[in-house]
PDB file of C-alpha atoms in Angstrom:
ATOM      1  CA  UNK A   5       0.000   0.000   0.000  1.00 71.00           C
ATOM      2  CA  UNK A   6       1.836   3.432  -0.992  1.00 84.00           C
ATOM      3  CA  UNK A   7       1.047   7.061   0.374  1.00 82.00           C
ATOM      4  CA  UNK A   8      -1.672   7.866  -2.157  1.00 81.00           C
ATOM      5  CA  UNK A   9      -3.664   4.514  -1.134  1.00 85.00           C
ATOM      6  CA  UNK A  10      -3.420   5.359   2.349  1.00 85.00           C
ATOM      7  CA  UNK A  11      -4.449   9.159   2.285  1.00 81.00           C
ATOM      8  CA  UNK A  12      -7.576   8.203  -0.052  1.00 84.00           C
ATOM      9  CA  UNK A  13      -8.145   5.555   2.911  1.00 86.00           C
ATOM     10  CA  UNK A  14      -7.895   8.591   5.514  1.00 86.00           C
ATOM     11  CA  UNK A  15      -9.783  11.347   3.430  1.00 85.00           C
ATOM     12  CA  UNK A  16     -12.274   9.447   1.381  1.00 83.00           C
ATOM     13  CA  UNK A  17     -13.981  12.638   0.841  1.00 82.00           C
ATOM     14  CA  UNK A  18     -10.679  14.750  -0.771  1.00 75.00           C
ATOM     15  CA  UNK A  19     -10.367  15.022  -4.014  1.00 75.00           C
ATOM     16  CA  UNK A  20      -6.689  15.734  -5.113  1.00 67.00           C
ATOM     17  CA  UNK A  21      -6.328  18.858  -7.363  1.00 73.00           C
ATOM     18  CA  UNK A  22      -3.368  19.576  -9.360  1.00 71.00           C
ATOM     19  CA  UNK A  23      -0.617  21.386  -7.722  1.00 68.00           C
ATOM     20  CA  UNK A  24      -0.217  25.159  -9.034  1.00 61.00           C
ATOM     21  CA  UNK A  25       2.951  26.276 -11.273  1.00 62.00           C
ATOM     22  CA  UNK A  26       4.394  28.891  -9.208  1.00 53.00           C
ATOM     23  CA  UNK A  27       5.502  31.187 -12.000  1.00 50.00           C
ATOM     24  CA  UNK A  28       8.792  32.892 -10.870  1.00 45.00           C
ATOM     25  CA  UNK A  29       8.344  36.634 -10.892  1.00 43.00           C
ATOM     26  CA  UNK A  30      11.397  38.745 -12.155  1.00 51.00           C
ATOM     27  CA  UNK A  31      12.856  41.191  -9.572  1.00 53.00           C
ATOM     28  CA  UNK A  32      12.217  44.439 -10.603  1.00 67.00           C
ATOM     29  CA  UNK A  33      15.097  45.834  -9.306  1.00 69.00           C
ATOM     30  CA  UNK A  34      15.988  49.712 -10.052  1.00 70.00           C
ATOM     31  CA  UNK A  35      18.797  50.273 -12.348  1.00 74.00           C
ATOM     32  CA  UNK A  36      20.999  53.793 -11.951  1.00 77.00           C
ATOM     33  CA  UNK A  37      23.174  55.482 -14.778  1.00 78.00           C
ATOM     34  CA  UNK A  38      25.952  55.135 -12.326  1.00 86.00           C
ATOM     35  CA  UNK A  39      28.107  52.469 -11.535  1.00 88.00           C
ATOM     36  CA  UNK A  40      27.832  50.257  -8.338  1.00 90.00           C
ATOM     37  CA  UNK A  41      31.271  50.146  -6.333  1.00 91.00           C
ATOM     38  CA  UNK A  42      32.904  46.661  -5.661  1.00 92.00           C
ATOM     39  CA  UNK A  43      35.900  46.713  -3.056  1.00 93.00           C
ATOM     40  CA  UNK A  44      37.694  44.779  -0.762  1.00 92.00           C
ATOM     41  CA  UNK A  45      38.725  45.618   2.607  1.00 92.00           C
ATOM     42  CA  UNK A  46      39.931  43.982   5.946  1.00 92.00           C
ATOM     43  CA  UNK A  47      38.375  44.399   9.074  1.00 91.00           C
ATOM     44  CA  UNK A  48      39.511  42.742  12.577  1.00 92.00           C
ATOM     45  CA  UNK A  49      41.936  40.395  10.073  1.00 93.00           C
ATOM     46  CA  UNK A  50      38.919  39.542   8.103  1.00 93.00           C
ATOM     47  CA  UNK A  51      38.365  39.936   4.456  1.00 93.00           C
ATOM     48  CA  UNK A  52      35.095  41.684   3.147  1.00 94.00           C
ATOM     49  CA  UNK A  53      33.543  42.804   0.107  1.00 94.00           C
ATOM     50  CA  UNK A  54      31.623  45.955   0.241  1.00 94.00           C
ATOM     51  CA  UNK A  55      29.354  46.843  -2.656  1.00 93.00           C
ATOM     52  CA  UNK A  56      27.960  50.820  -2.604  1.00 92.00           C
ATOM     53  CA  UNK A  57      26.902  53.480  -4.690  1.00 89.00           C
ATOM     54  CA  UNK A  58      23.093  52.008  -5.513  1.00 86.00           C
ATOM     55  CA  UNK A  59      20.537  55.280  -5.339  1.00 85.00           C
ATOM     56  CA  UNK A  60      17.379  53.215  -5.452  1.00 81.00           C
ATOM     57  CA  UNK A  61      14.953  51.816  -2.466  1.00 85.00           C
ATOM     58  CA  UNK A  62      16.549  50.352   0.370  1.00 87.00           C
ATOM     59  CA  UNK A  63      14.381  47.407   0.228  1.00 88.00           C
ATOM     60  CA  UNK A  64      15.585  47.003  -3.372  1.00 87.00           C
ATOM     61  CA  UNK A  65      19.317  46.679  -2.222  1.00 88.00           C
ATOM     62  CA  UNK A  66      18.525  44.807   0.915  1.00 90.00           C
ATOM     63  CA  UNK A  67      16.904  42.009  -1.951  1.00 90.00           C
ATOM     64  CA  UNK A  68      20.189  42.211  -4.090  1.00 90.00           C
ATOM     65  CA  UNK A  69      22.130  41.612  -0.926  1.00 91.00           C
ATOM     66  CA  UNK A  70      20.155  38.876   0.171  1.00 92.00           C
ATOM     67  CA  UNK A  71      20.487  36.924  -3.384  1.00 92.00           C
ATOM     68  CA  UNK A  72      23.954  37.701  -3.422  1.00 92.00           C
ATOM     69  CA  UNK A  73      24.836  36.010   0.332  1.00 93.00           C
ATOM     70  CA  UNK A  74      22.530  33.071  -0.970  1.00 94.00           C
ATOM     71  CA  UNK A  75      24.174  32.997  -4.399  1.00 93.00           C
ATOM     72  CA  UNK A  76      27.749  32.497  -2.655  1.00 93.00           C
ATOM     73  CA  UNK A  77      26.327  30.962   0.352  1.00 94.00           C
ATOM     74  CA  UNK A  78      27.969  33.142   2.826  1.00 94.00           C
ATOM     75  CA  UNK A  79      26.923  35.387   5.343  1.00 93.00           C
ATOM     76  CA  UNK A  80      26.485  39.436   5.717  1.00 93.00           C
ATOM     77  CA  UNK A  81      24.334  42.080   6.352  1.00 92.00           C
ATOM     78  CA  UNK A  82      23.453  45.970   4.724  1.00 91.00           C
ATOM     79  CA  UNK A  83      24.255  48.760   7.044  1.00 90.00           C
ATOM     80  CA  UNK A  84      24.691  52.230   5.773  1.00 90.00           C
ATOM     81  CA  UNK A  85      23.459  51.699   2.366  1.00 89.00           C
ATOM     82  CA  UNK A  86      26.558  49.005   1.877  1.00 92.00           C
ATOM     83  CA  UNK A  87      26.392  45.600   1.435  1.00 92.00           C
ATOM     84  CA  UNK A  88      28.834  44.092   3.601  1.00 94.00           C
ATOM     85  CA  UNK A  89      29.636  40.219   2.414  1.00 94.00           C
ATOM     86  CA  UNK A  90      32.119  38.207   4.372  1.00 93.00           C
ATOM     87  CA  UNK A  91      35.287  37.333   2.167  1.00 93.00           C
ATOM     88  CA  UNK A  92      36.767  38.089  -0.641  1.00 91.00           C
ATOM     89  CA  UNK A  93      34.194  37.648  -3.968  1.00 91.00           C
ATOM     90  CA  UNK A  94      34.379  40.776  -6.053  1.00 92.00           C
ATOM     91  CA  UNK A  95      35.259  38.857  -9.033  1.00 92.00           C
ATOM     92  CA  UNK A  96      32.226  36.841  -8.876  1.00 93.00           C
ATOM     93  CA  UNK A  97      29.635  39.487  -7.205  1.00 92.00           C
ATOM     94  CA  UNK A  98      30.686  41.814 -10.120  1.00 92.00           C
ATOM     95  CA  UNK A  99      29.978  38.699 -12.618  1.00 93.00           C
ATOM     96  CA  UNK A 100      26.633  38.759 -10.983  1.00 92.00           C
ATOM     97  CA  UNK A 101      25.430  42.254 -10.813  1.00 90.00           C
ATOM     98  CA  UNK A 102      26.466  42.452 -14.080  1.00 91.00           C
ATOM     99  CA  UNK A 103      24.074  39.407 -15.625  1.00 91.00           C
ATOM    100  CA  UNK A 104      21.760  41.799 -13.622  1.00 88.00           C
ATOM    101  CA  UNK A 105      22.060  44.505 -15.768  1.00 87.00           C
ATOM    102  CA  UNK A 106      24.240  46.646 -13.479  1.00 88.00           C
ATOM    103  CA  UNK A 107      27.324  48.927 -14.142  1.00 90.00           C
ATOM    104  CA  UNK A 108      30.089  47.570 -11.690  1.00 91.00           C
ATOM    105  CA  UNK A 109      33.399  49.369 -10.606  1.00 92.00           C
ATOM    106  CA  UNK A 110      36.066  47.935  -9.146  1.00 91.00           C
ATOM    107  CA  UNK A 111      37.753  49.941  -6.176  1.00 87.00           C
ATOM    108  CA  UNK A 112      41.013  48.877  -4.835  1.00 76.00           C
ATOM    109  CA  UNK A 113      43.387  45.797  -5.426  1.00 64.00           C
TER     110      UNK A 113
END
């Protein structure tokens, strides 16, 4: 006897429907004229990347930080209107923003 045999023995009543598509909706992130800054700095030891420079919403840059950490599966935050991501990833952030549609600079190093 598998799962679905058991559940129509529970719910004799419940009529399975078809699961919805979830259609995934496109971020509709602002884009500026200028360029977003991409630099590296050390703090306590550490390495970081800071990215800065975006004039939109904050909740639109507090999204693009929160794909980015889950894109490279690290941690950070956003303070200050910088996105603060633990280690050294400009190479690959600026990759990113850029399949976004974003002008990237890179400051330092």
């Amino acid at each position: 006897m598998d799962l679905q045999d058991q559940l129509k023995n529970l719910f004799p009543d419940h009529t399975p429907s078809e699961p919805e598509i979830q259609e995934e909706t496109e971020n509709t992130l602002w884009m500026q004229d200028d360029p977003l800054i991409c630099k590296y700095e050390k703090r306590k030891g550490k390495p970081i990347t800071i990215i800065e420079g975006y004039t939109g919403a904050d909740s639109d840059f507090k999204l693009l930080a929160k794909e980015i950490k889950k894109l490279l599966s690290v941690g950070g935050s956003f303070k200050n209107e910088q996105i603060i991501i633990q280690g050294d990833y400009r190479d690959k952030i600026m990759t990113f923003l850029k399949d976004k549609g974003f002008k990237v600079k890179r400051v330092g190093g």
